[in-house]
Tab-separated table of N, CA and C in Angstrom:
chain	number	residue	atom	x	y	z
A	1	MET	N	21.935	-101.968	-197.015
A	1	MET	CA	21.471	-102.880	-195.983
A	1	MET	C	20.351	-102.200	-195.256
A	2	THR	N	19.242	-102.939	-195.028
A	2	THR	CA	18.116	-102.357	-194.311
A	2	THR	C	18.363	-102.264	-192.842
A	3	ARG	N	17.575	-101.406	-192.170
A	3	ARG	CA	17.739	-101.226	-190.732
A	3	ARG	C	17.503	-102.550	-190.011
A	4	THR	N	16.494	-103.290	-190.465
A	4	THR	CA	16.174	-104.611	-189.820
A	4	THR	C	17.354	-105.530	-189.969
A	5	ALA	N	17.954	-105.561	-191.172
A	5	ALA	CA	19.096	-106.407	-191.374
A	5	ALA	C	20.238	-105.955	-190.519
A	6	GLN	N	20.446	-104.658	-190.342
A	6	GLN	CA	21.528	-104.191	-189.509
A	6	GLN	C	21.307	-104.620	-188.026
A	7	LYS	N	20.010	-104.536	-187.608
A	7	LYS	CA	19.707	-104.987	-186.225
A	7	LYS	C	20.004	-106.474	-186.080
A	8	THR	N	19.629	-107.199	-187.086
A	8	THR	CA	19.880	-108.639	-187.030
A	8	THR	C	21.376	-108.958	-186.982
A	9	ARG	N	22.156	-108.146	-187.749
A	9	ARG	CA	23.586	-108.380	-187.783
A	9	ARG	C	24.325	-107.802	-186.593
A	10	ALA	N	23.569	-106.970	-185.848
A	10	ALA	CA	24.256	-106.374	-184.664
A	10	ALA	C	24.719	-107.486	-183.737
A	11	ALA	N	25.979	-107.421	-183.375
A	11	ALA	CA	26.517	-108.497	-182.551
A	11	ALA	C	26.244	-108.169	-181.079
A	12	VAL	N	25.141	-108.691	-180.585
A	12	VAL	CA	24.745	-108.447	-179.229
A	12	VAL	C	24.743	-109.824	-178.545
A	13	ARG	N	25.663	-110.019	-177.598
A	13	ARG	CA	25.775	-111.330	-176.987
A	13	ARG	C	25.590	-111.252	-175.500
A	14	THR	N	24.891	-112.192	-174.957
A	14	THR	CA	24.738	-112.299	-173.517
A	14	THR	C	25.113	-113.773	-173.132
A	15	THR	N	25.874	-113.930	-172.138
A	15	THR	CA	26.262	-115.306	-171.749
A	15	THR	C	25.054	-115.995	-171.210
A	16	ALA	N	25.059	-117.305	-171.299
A	16	ALA	CA	23.946	-118.132	-170.758
A	16	ALA	C	23.772	-117.963	-169.323
A	17	ASN	N	24.879	-117.782	-168.540
A	17	ASN	CA	24.778	-117.602	-167.123
A	17	ASN	C	23.983	-116.340	-166.757
A	18	ALA	N	24.331	-115.257	-167.432
A	18	ALA	CA	23.645	-113.994	-167.139
A	18	ALA	C	22.170	-114.079	-167.473
A	19	GLU	N	21.824	-114.731	-168.591
A	19	GLU	CA	20.432	-114.911	-168.948
A	19	GLU	C	19.711	-115.746	-167.900
A	20	ALA	N	20.365	-116.776	-167.450
A	20	ALA	CA	19.711	-117.681	-166.495
A	20	ALA	C	19.483	-116.967	-165.174
A	21	GLU	N	20.455	-116.144	-164.753
A	21	GLU	CA	20.325	-115.398	-163.513
A	21	GLU	C	19.288	-114.311	-163.516
A	22	THR	N	19.154	-113.649	-164.664
A	22	THR	CA	18.238	-112.502	-164.727
A	22	THR	C	17.006	-112.725	-165.582
A	23	GLY	N	16.835	-113.933	-166.052
A	23	GLY	CA	15.684	-114.189	-166.921
A	23	GLY	C	15.821	-113.485	-168.294
A	24	GLY	N	17.061	-113.173	-168.696
A	24	GLY	CA	17.254	-112.521	-169.987
A	24	GLY	C	17.111	-110.985	-169.961
A	25	LYS	N	16.737	-110.488	-168.796
A	25	LYS	CA	16.506	-109.027	-168.712
A	25	LYS	C	17.438	-108.468	-167.645
A	26	VAL	N	18.236	-107.472	-168.028
A	26	VAL	CA	19.153	-106.818	-167.102
A	26	VAL	C	18.618	-105.443	-166.774
A	27	PRO	N	18.287	-105.148	-165.519
A	27	PRO	CA	17.761	-103.816	-165.186
A	27	PRO	C	18.776	-102.716	-165.377
A	28	SER	N	18.309	-101.506	-165.715
A	28	SER	CA	19.192	-100.364	-165.874
A	28	SER	C	18.555	-99.139	-165.280
A	29	GLU	N	19.398	-98.298	-164.690
A	29	GLU	CA	18.879	-97.069	-164.121
A	29	GLU	C	18.512	-96.085	-165.240
A	30	THR	N	17.436	-95.333	-165.063
A	30	THR	CA	17.130	-94.305	-166.051
A	30	THR	C	18.113	-93.171	-165.957
A	31	GLY	N	18.380	-92.540	-167.054
A	31	GLY	CA	19.286	-91.414	-167.076
A	31	GLY	C	20.738	-91.852	-167.234
A	32	THR	N	20.990	-93.110	-167.501
A	32	THR	CA	22.344	-93.625	-167.710
A	32	THR	C	22.934	-93.115	-169.039
A	33	ARG	N	24.215	-92.839	-169.025
A	33	ARG	CA	24.894	-92.448	-170.218
A	33	ARG	C	25.826	-93.551	-170.620
A	34	TYR	N	25.760	-93.970	-171.861
A	34	TYR	CA	26.651	-94.991	-172.391
A	34	TYR	C	27.594	-94.422	-173.391
A	35	LYS	N	28.859	-94.731	-173.242
A	35	LYS	CA	29.843	-94.275	-174.202
A	35	LYS	C	29.966	-95.370	-175.289
A	36	ALA	N	30.043	-94.900	-176.521
A	36	ALA	CA	30.244	-95.798	-177.662
A	36	ALA	C	31.338	-95.213	-178.503
A	37	THR	N	32.220	-96.119	-179.012
A	37	THR	CA	33.287	-95.634	-179.918
A	37	THR	C	33.007	-96.175	-181.288
A	38	ALA	N	33.310	-95.299	-182.314
A	38	ALA	CA	33.074	-95.665	-183.698
A	38	ALA	C	34.361	-95.644	-184.460
A	39	THR	N	34.553	-96.740	-185.226
A	39	THR	CA	35.712	-96.887	-186.079
A	39	THR	C	35.226	-97.046	-187.545
A	40	ARG	N	35.826	-96.287	-188.429
A	40	ARG	CA	35.455	-96.351	-189.823
A	40	ARG	C	35.999	-97.628	-190.417
A	41	ASP	N	35.141	-98.406	-191.110
A	41	ASP	CA	35.565	-99.635	-191.753
A	41	ASP	C	34.875	-99.688	-193.110
A	42	GLY	N	35.587	-99.251	-194.135
A	42	GLY	CA	35.008	-99.191	-195.459
A	42	GLY	C	33.897	-98.135	-195.512
A	43	ASN	N	32.703	-98.547	-195.867
A	43	ASN	CA	31.563	-97.605	-195.952
A	43	ASN	C	30.758	-97.494	-194.655
A	44	TYR	N	31.220	-98.196	-193.627
A	44	TYR	CA	30.421	-98.223	-192.374
A	44	TYR	C	31.229	-97.719	-191.195
A	45	TRP	N	30.493	-97.297	-190.176
A	45	TRP	CA	31.041	-97.006	-188.885
A	45	TRP	C	30.758	-98.244	-188.012
A	46	VAL	N	31.801	-98.886	-187.490
A	46	VAL	CA	31.594	-100.037	-186.556
A	46	VAL	C	31.609	-99.394	-185.180
A	47	VAL	N	30.575	-99.710	-184.402
A	47	VAL	CA	30.358	-99.082	-183.110
A	47	VAL	C	30.442	-100.105	-181.985
A	48	GLU	N	31.218	-99.855	-180.983
A	48	GLU	CA	31.275	-100.686	-179.785
A	48	GLU	C	30.739	-99.871	-178.596
A	49	VAL	N	29.740	-100.450	-177.937
A	49	VAL	CA	29.118	-99.796	-176.770
A	49	VAL	C	29.847	-100.210	-175.494
A	50	HIS	N	30.217	-99.254	-174.661
A	50	HIS	CA	30.939	-99.484	-173.446
A	50	HIS	C	30.004	-99.263	-172.255
A	51	GLY	N	30.313	-99.767	-171.094
A	51	GLY	CA	29.590	-99.519	-169.890
A	51	GLY	C	28.376	-100.393	-169.692
A	52	LEU	N	28.284	-101.463	-170.488
A	52	LEU	CA	27.181	-102.371	-170.320
A	52	LEU	C	27.439	-103.297	-169.128
A	53	PRO	N	26.436	-103.904	-168.611
A	53	PRO	CA	26.662	-104.852	-167.471
A	53	PRO	C	27.620	-105.953	-167.835
A	54	PRO	N	28.222	-106.596	-166.847
A	54	PRO	CA	29.159	-107.680	-167.127
A	54	PRO	C	28.504	-108.768	-167.994
A	55	ASN	N	29.304	-109.409	-168.826
A	55	ASN	CA	28.872	-110.463	-169.685
A	55	ASN	C	28.023	-109.966	-170.850
A	56	HIS	N	27.989	-108.701	-171.136
A	56	HIS	CA	27.230	-108.158	-172.244
A	56	HIS	C	28.169	-107.388	-173.164
A	57	VAL	N	28.048	-107.635	-174.452
A	57	VAL	CA	28.837	-106.921	-175.442
A	57	VAL	C	27.908	-106.341	-176.484
A	58	GLY	N	28.047	-105.085	-176.758
A	58	GLY	CA	27.200	-104.448	-177.760
A	58	GLY	C	28.063	-103.899	-178.919
A	59	VAL	N	27.869	-104.476	-180.080
A	59	VAL	CA	28.607	-103.991	-181.279
A	59	VAL	C	27.584	-103.932	-182.404
A	60	THR	N	27.639	-102.854	-183.163
A	60	THR	CA	26.750	-102.637	-184.295
A	60	THR	C	27.446	-101.813	-185.334
A	61	GLN	N	26.721	-101.432	-186.365
A	61	GLN	CA	27.325	-100.624	-187.421
A	61	GLN	C	26.281	-99.674	-188.014
A	62	GLY	N	26.752	-98.641	-188.666
A	62	GLY	CA	25.880	-97.715	-189.347
A	62	GLY	C	26.620	-97.121	-190.534
A	63	ARG	N	25.890	-96.774	-191.585
A	63	ARG	CA	26.532	-96.212	-192.756
A	63	ARG	C	26.940	-94.738	-192.498
A	64	THR	N	26.122	-93.994	-191.729
A	64	THR	CA	26.437	-92.618	-191.398
A	64	THR	C	26.628	-92.485	-189.894
A	65	TRP	N	27.175	-91.347	-189.483
A	65	TRP	CA	27.381	-91.094	-188.061
A	65	TRP	C	26.034	-91.162	-187.313
A	66	ALA	N	25.040	-90.507	-187.904
A	66	ALA	CA	23.721	-90.463	-187.241
A	66	ALA	C	23.123	-91.891	-187.122
A	67	GLU	N	23.283	-92.680	-188.158
A	67	GLU	CA	22.774	-94.057	-188.162
A	67	GLU	C	23.576	-94.896	-187.169
A	68	ALA	N	24.845	-94.687	-187.042
A	68	ALA	CA	25.655	-95.442	-186.093
A	68	ALA	C	25.193	-95.103	-184.661
A	69	GLU	N	24.933	-93.841	-184.390
A	69	GLU	CA	24.453	-93.471	-183.054
A	69	GLU	C	23.089	-94.072	-182.789
A	70	GLU	N	22.234	-94.080	-183.778
A	70	GLU	CA	20.898	-94.690	-183.656
A	70	GLU	C	20.961	-96.184	-183.411
A	71	MET	N	21.868	-96.840	-184.137
A	71	MET	CA	22.028	-98.278	-183.962
A	71	MET	C	22.641	-98.629	-182.598
A	72	ALA	N	23.519	-97.789	-182.106
A	72	ALA	CA	24.058	-98.009	-180.764
A	72	ALA	C	22.962	-97.982	-179.740
A	73	ALA	N	22.033	-96.984	-179.889
A	73	ALA	CA	20.914	-96.889	-178.980
A	73	ALA	C	20.013	-98.114	-179.115
A	74	ASP	N	19.797	-98.608	-180.320
A	74	ASP	CA	19.009	-99.820	-180.501
A	74	ASP	C	19.634	-101.036	-179.830
A	75	VAL	N	20.964	-101.156	-179.905
A	75	VAL	CA	21.649	-102.273	-179.283
A	75	VAL	C	21.433	-102.238	-177.773
A	76	ILE	N	21.633	-101.080	-177.202
A	76	ILE	CA	21.444	-100.950	-175.733
A	76	ILE	C	20.017	-101.251	-175.342
A	77	SER	N	19.051	-100.713	-176.077
A	77	SER	CA	17.641	-100.911	-175.817
A	77	SER	C	17.291	-102.428	-175.886
A	78	MET	N	17.744	-103.072	-176.939
A	78	MET	CA	17.449	-104.483	-177.133
A	78	MET	C	18.125	-105.324	-176.074
A	79	LEU	N	19.379	-105.071	-175.805
A	79	LEU	CA	20.128	-105.885	-174.879
A	79	LEU	C	19.635	-105.776	-173.452
A	80	LEU	N	19.278	-104.526	-173.062
A	80	LEU	CA	18.826	-104.310	-171.673
A	80	LEU	C	17.322	-104.288	-171.534
A	81	ASP	N	16.624	-104.379	-172.621
A	81	ASP	CA	15.132	-104.333	-172.638
A	81	ASP	C	14.600	-103.126	-171.970
A	82	ILE	N	15.162	-101.957	-172.358
A	82	ILE	CA	14.721	-100.675	-171.817
A	82	ILE	C	14.411	-99.750	-172.975
A	83	PRO	N	13.552	-98.754	-172.755
A	83	PRO	CA	13.212	-97.833	-173.834
A	83	PRO	C	14.418	-96.893	-174.154
A	84	GLU	N	14.520	-96.496	-175.426
A	84	GLU	CA	15.613	-95.654	-175.837
A	84	GLU	C	15.597	-94.291	-175.184
A	85	THR	N	14.440	-93.894	-174.674
A	85	THR	CA	14.308	-92.592	-174.031
A	85	THR	C	14.858	-92.590	-172.592
A	86	SER	N	15.282	-93.745	-172.079
A	86	SER	CA	15.760	-93.853	-170.698
A	86	SER	C	17.274	-93.707	-170.553
A	87	PHE	N	17.962	-93.466	-171.647
A	87	PHE	CA	19.428	-93.370	-171.571
A	87	PHE	C	19.917	-92.473	-172.737
A	88	THR	N	21.190	-92.145	-172.624
A	88	THR	CA	21.851	-91.319	-173.677
A	88	THR	C	23.074	-92.055	-174.176
A	89	VAL	N	23.318	-91.939	-175.461
A	89	VAL	CA	24.504	-92.545	-176.070
A	89	VAL	C	25.447	-91.413	-176.391
A	90	ASP	N	26.690	-91.483	-175.920
A	90	ASP	CA	27.755	-90.533	-176.285
A	90	ASP	C	28.647	-91.262	-177.269
A	91	LEU	N	28.437	-90.976	-178.576
A	91	LEU	CA	29.222	-91.603	-179.598
A	91	LEU	C	30.483	-90.726	-179.903
A	92	VAL	N	31.666	-91.365	-179.790
A	92	VAL	CA	32.901	-90.691	-180.037
A	92	VAL	C	33.720	-91.506	-181.040
A	93	PRO	N	34.570	-90.827	-181.820
A	93	PRO	CA	35.429	-91.614	-182.696
A	93	PRO	C	36.495	-92.374	-181.925
A	94	ALA	N	36.812	-93.590	-182.349
A	94	ALA	CA	37.888	-94.338	-181.723
A	94	ALA	C	39.213	-93.656	-182.001
A	95	ASP	N	39.339	-92.962	-183.127
A	95	ASP	CA	40.551	-92.232	-183.475
A	95	ASP	C	40.791	-91.141	-182.444
A	96	GLU	N	41.882	-91.152	-181.714
A	96	GLU	CA	42.141	-90.186	-180.662
A	96	GLU	C	42.231	-88.768	-181.078
A	97	VAL	N	42.830	-88.555	-182.273
A	97	VAL	CA	42.930	-87.153	-182.776
A	97	VAL	C	41.542	-86.602	-183.077
A	98	ALA	N	40.710	-87.391	-183.704
A	98	ALA	CA	39.332	-86.925	-184.039
A	98	ALA	C	38.531	-86.704	-182.776
A	99	ALA	N	38.681	-87.627	-181.812
A	99	ALA	CA	37.972	-87.484	-180.516
A	99	ALA	C	38.447	-86.270	-179.746
A	100	THR	N	39.717	-85.957	-179.794
A	100	THR	CA	40.256	-84.777	-179.140
A	100	THR	C	39.715	-83.491	-179.802
A	101	ALA	N	39.638	-83.510	-181.144
A	101	ALA	CA	39.112	-82.364	-181.840
A	101	ALA	C	37.656	-82.087	-181.494
A	102	LEU	N	36.861	-83.148	-181.385
A	102	LEU	CA	35.447	-82.996	-181.004
A	102	LEU	C	35.319	-82.554	-179.555
A	103	SER	N	36.213	-83.066	-178.661
A	103	SER	CA	36.185	-82.684	-177.268
A	103	SER	C	36.544	-81.245	-177.068
A	104	GLU	N	37.530	-80.770	-177.874
A	104	GLU	CA	37.961	-79.380	-177.770
A	104	GLU	C	36.791	-78.463	-178.282
A	105	LEU	N	36.128	-78.873	-179.325
A	105	LEU	CA	34.996	-78.115	-179.848
A	105	LEU	C	33.902	-77.983	-178.807
A	106	GLU	N	33.620	-79.122	-178.136
A	106	GLU	CA	32.568	-79.117	-177.087
A	106	GLU	C	32.970	-78.198	-175.969
A	107	ALA	N	34.223	-78.224	-175.563
A	107	ALA	CA	34.693	-77.319	-174.520
A	107	ALA	C	34.618	-75.889	-174.929
A	108	ALA	N	34.972	-75.576	-176.162
A	108	ALA	CA	34.896	-74.216	-176.676
A	108	ALA	C	33.449	-73.732	-176.743
A	109	ARG	N	32.536	-74.601	-177.135
A	109	ARG	CA	31.111	-74.202	-177.157
A	109	ARG	C	30.597	-73.952	-175.734
A	110	ALA	N	31.017	-74.753	-174.781
A	110	ALA	CA	30.587	-74.579	-173.392
A	110	ALA	C	31.169	-73.262	-172.864
A	111	ALA	N	32.390	-72.929	-173.230
A	111	ALA	CA	33.000	-71.659	-172.771
A	111	ALA	C	32.278	-70.482	-173.449
A	112	ALA	N	31.896	-70.644	-174.721
A	112	ALA	CA	31.182	-69.555	-175.413
A	112	ALA	C	29.801	-69.349	-174.793
A	113	LEU	N	29.134	-70.448	-174.409
A	113	LEU	CA	27.838	-70.286	-173.745
A	113	LEU	C	27.974	-69.620	-172.404
A	114	ALA	N	29.000	-69.965	-171.629
A	114	ALA	CA	29.236	-69.320	-170.329
A	114	ALA	C	29.530	-67.835	-170.561
A	115	ALA	N	30.356	-67.525	-171.560
A	115	ALA	CA	30.690	-66.134	-171.841
A	115	ALA	C	29.463	-65.331	-172.308
A	116	GLU	N	28.577	-66.002	-173.068
A	116	GLU	CA	27.368	-65.349	-173.472
A	116	GLU	C	26.458	-65.020	-172.314
A	117	LYS	N	26.343	-65.939	-171.376
A	117	LYS	CA	25.555	-65.700	-170.158
A	117	LYS	C	26.128	-64.557	-169.312
A	118	ALA	N	27.467	-64.570	-169.187
A	118	ALA	CA	28.132	-63.530	-168.439
A	118	ALA	C	27.923	-62.173	-169.132
A	119	GLU	N	28.011	-62.153	-170.453
A	119	GLU	CA	27.789	-60.864	-171.175
A	119	GLU	C	26.343	-60.356	-170.979
A	120	ALA	N	25.393	-61.299	-171.014
A	120	ALA	CA	24.007	-60.881	-170.860
A	120	ALA	C	23.786	-60.278	-169.445
A	121	ALA	N	24.368	-60.889	-168.463
A	121	ALA	CA	24.239	-60.362	-167.096
A	121	ALA	C	24.916	-59.006	-166.962
A	122	ALA	N	26.108	-58.851	-167.574
A	122	ALA	CA	26.819	-57.592	-167.490
A	122	ALA	C	26.077	-56.503	-168.259
A	123	LEU	N	25.466	-56.877	-169.379
A	123	LEU	CA	24.678	-55.890	-170.184
A	123	LEU	C	23.442	-55.422	-169.370
A	124	ARG	N	22.793	-56.338	-168.714
A	124	ARG	CA	21.598	-55.941	-167.913
A	124	ARG	C	22.056	-55.010	-166.779
A	125	ARG	N	23.103	-55.379	-166.063
A	125	ARG	CA	23.605	-54.567	-164.992
A	125	ARG	C	23.985	-53.172	-165.488
A	126	ALA	N	24.677	-53.120	-166.641
A	126	ALA	CA	25.129	-51.806	-167.169
A	126	ALA	C	23.922	-50.975	-167.603
A	127	ALA	N	22.932	-51.566	-168.188
A	127	ALA	CA	21.744	-50.846	-168.626
A	127	ALA	C	21.030	-50.264	-167.377
A	128	GLU	N	20.898	-51.100	-166.338
A	128	GLU	CA	20.237	-50.649	-165.123
A	128	GLU	C	21.061	-49.481	-164.486
A	129	GLU	N	22.372	-49.645	-164.410
A	129	GLU	CA	23.168	-48.589	-163.823
A	129	GLU	C	23.141	-47.288	-164.591
A	130	LEU	N	23.226	-47.373	-165.897
A	130	LEU	CA	23.247	-46.179	-166.718
A	130	LEU	C	21.900	-45.441	-166.612
A	131	THR	N	20.806	-46.132	-166.751
A	131	THR	CA	19.507	-45.483	-166.685
A	131	THR	C	19.207	-44.943	-165.257
A	132	SER	N	19.695	-45.640	-164.256
A	132	SER	CA	19.478	-45.173	-162.861
A	132	SER	C	20.332	-43.951	-162.561
A	133	ARG	N	21.384	-43.697	-163.359
A	133	ARG	CA	22.242	-42.553	-163.163
A	133	ARG	C	21.955	-41.404	-164.154
A	134	GLY	N	20.793	-41.432	-164.714
A	134	GLY	CA	20.366	-40.270	-165.516
A	134	GLY	C	20.521	-40.368	-167.019
A	135	PHE	N	21.092	-41.513	-167.518
A	135	PHE	CA	21.177	-41.688	-168.972
A	135	PHE	C	19.777	-41.899	-169.501
A	136	SER	N	19.460	-41.263	-170.604
A	136	SER	CA	18.203	-41.600	-171.287
A	136	SER	C	18.369	-42.960	-171.917
A	137	VAL	N	17.256	-43.621	-172.269
A	137	VAL	CA	17.403	-44.947	-172.887
A	137	VAL	C	18.129	-44.837	-174.213
A	138	ARG	N	17.962	-43.755	-174.923
A	138	ARG	CA	18.653	-43.581	-176.162
A	138	ARG	C	20.156	-43.408	-175.969
A	139	ASP	N	20.564	-42.600	-174.971
A	139	ASP	CA	21.965	-42.396	-174.632
A	139	ASP	C	22.578	-43.746	-174.145
A	140	ALA	N	21.867	-44.415	-173.292
A	140	ALA	CA	22.358	-45.707	-172.765
A	140	ALA	C	22.523	-46.720	-173.892
A	141	GLY	N	21.535	-46.740	-174.771
A	141	GLY	CA	21.636	-47.640	-175.939
A	141	GLY	C	22.846	-47.383	-176.789
A	142	LYS	N	23.126	-46.075	-177.077
A	142	LYS	CA	24.267	-45.712	-177.857
A	142	LYS	C	25.566	-46.085	-177.111
A	143	ALA	N	25.662	-45.828	-175.811
A	143	ALA	CA	26.835	-46.166	-175.045
A	143	ALA	C	27.072	-47.687	-174.977
A	144	LEU	N	25.967	-48.438	-174.907
A	144	LEU	CA	26.075	-49.895	-174.805
A	144	LEU	C	26.172	-50.626	-176.118
A	145	GLY	N	25.870	-49.890	-177.214
A	145	GLY	CA	25.931	-50.505	-178.558
A	145	GLY	C	24.710	-51.363	-178.855
A	146	ILE	N	23.553	-51.011	-178.255
A	146	ILE	CA	22.312	-51.753	-178.475
A	146	ILE	C	21.221	-50.725	-178.737
A	147	SER	N	20.070	-51.164	-179.155
A	147	SER	CA	18.945	-50.243	-179.417
A	147	SER	C	18.355	-49.702	-178.115
A	148	TYR	N	17.735	-48.532	-178.235
A	148	TYR	CA	17.113	-47.990	-177.034
A	148	TYR	C	15.936	-48.850	-176.553
A	149	GLN	N	15.311	-49.572	-177.527
A	149	GLN	CA	14.218	-50.482	-177.201
A	149	GLN	C	14.746	-51.632	-176.304
A	150	ARG	N	15.938	-52.093	-176.648
A	150	ARG	CA	16.502	-53.166	-175.844
A	150	ARG	C	16.874	-52.683	-174.460
A	151	VAL	N	17.353	-51.447	-174.342
A	151	VAL	CA	17.641	-50.864	-173.071
A	151	VAL	C	16.362	-50.847	-172.198
A	152	SER	N	15.270	-50.468	-172.847
A	152	SER	CA	13.986	-50.425	-172.147
A	152	SER	C	13.566	-51.816	-171.649
A	153	GLN	N	13.893	-52.850	-172.403
A	153	GLN	CA	13.596	-54.197	-171.961
A	153	GLN	C	14.493	-54.632	-170.803
A	154	LEU	N	15.763	-54.269	-170.904
A	154	LEU	CA	16.710	-54.696	-169.891
A	154	LEU	C	16.562	-53.909	-168.560
A	155	ALA	N	16.184	-52.636	-168.654
A	155	ALA	CA	16.106	-51.788	-167.478
A	155	ALA	C	14.816	-51.005	-167.527
A	156	PRO	N	13.687	-51.656	-167.348
A	156	PRO	CA	12.412	-50.932	-167.390
A	156	PRO	C	12.306	-49.928	-166.284
A	157	ARG	N	11.697	-48.822	-166.582
A	157	ARG	CA	11.529	-47.780	-165.585
A	157	ARG	C	10.343	-48.153	-164.737
A	158	ASN	N	10.430	-47.978	-163.441
A	158	ASN	CA	9.311	-48.247	-162.544
A	158	ASN	C	8.416	-47.024	-162.553
A	159	LYS	N	7.194	-47.222	-162.924
A	159	LYS	CA	6.236	-46.100	-162.908
A	159	LYS	C	5.609	-46.020	-161.552
A	160	ALA	N	5.517	-44.815	-161.053
A	160	ALA	CA	4.886	-44.573	-159.712
A	160	ALA	C	3.383	-44.861	-159.845
A	161	ALA	N	2.843	-45.459	-158.830
A	161	ALA	CA	1.402	-45.825	-158.827
A	161	ALA	C	0.561	-44.650	-158.380
């Protein structure tokens, strides 16, 4: 099925009252995040977009996860008449076990990033302390488990003017 056909088949409905009240255009704040849930149905992911204004329903499909996410963004953009760059789509599986697994992975990645930042700060402090206490950059590098060149980058010596 072509992308145009998928857009055409996307079930995007607006009640007549909402169209009459807003002229068919519903304003949206930039930077909005929309949650969308995906359910596998045969060869397609069926996607339902949540958080749309009242009287609006966004449902679409995609053959792959990436296409499903793209189609969800298309539905929001078409329904609200806003550019796709003005919002973010958070696509999650409707299956709770799969959603939990992805959520746990995201949390683990965030924790790893925080730990990496903490390690970098501790490494810089340790390099500065060791070199300020008389360690040569080579000795500090060996003690820290990094190259002496990296020690020089982390704790450059101040040259007297």
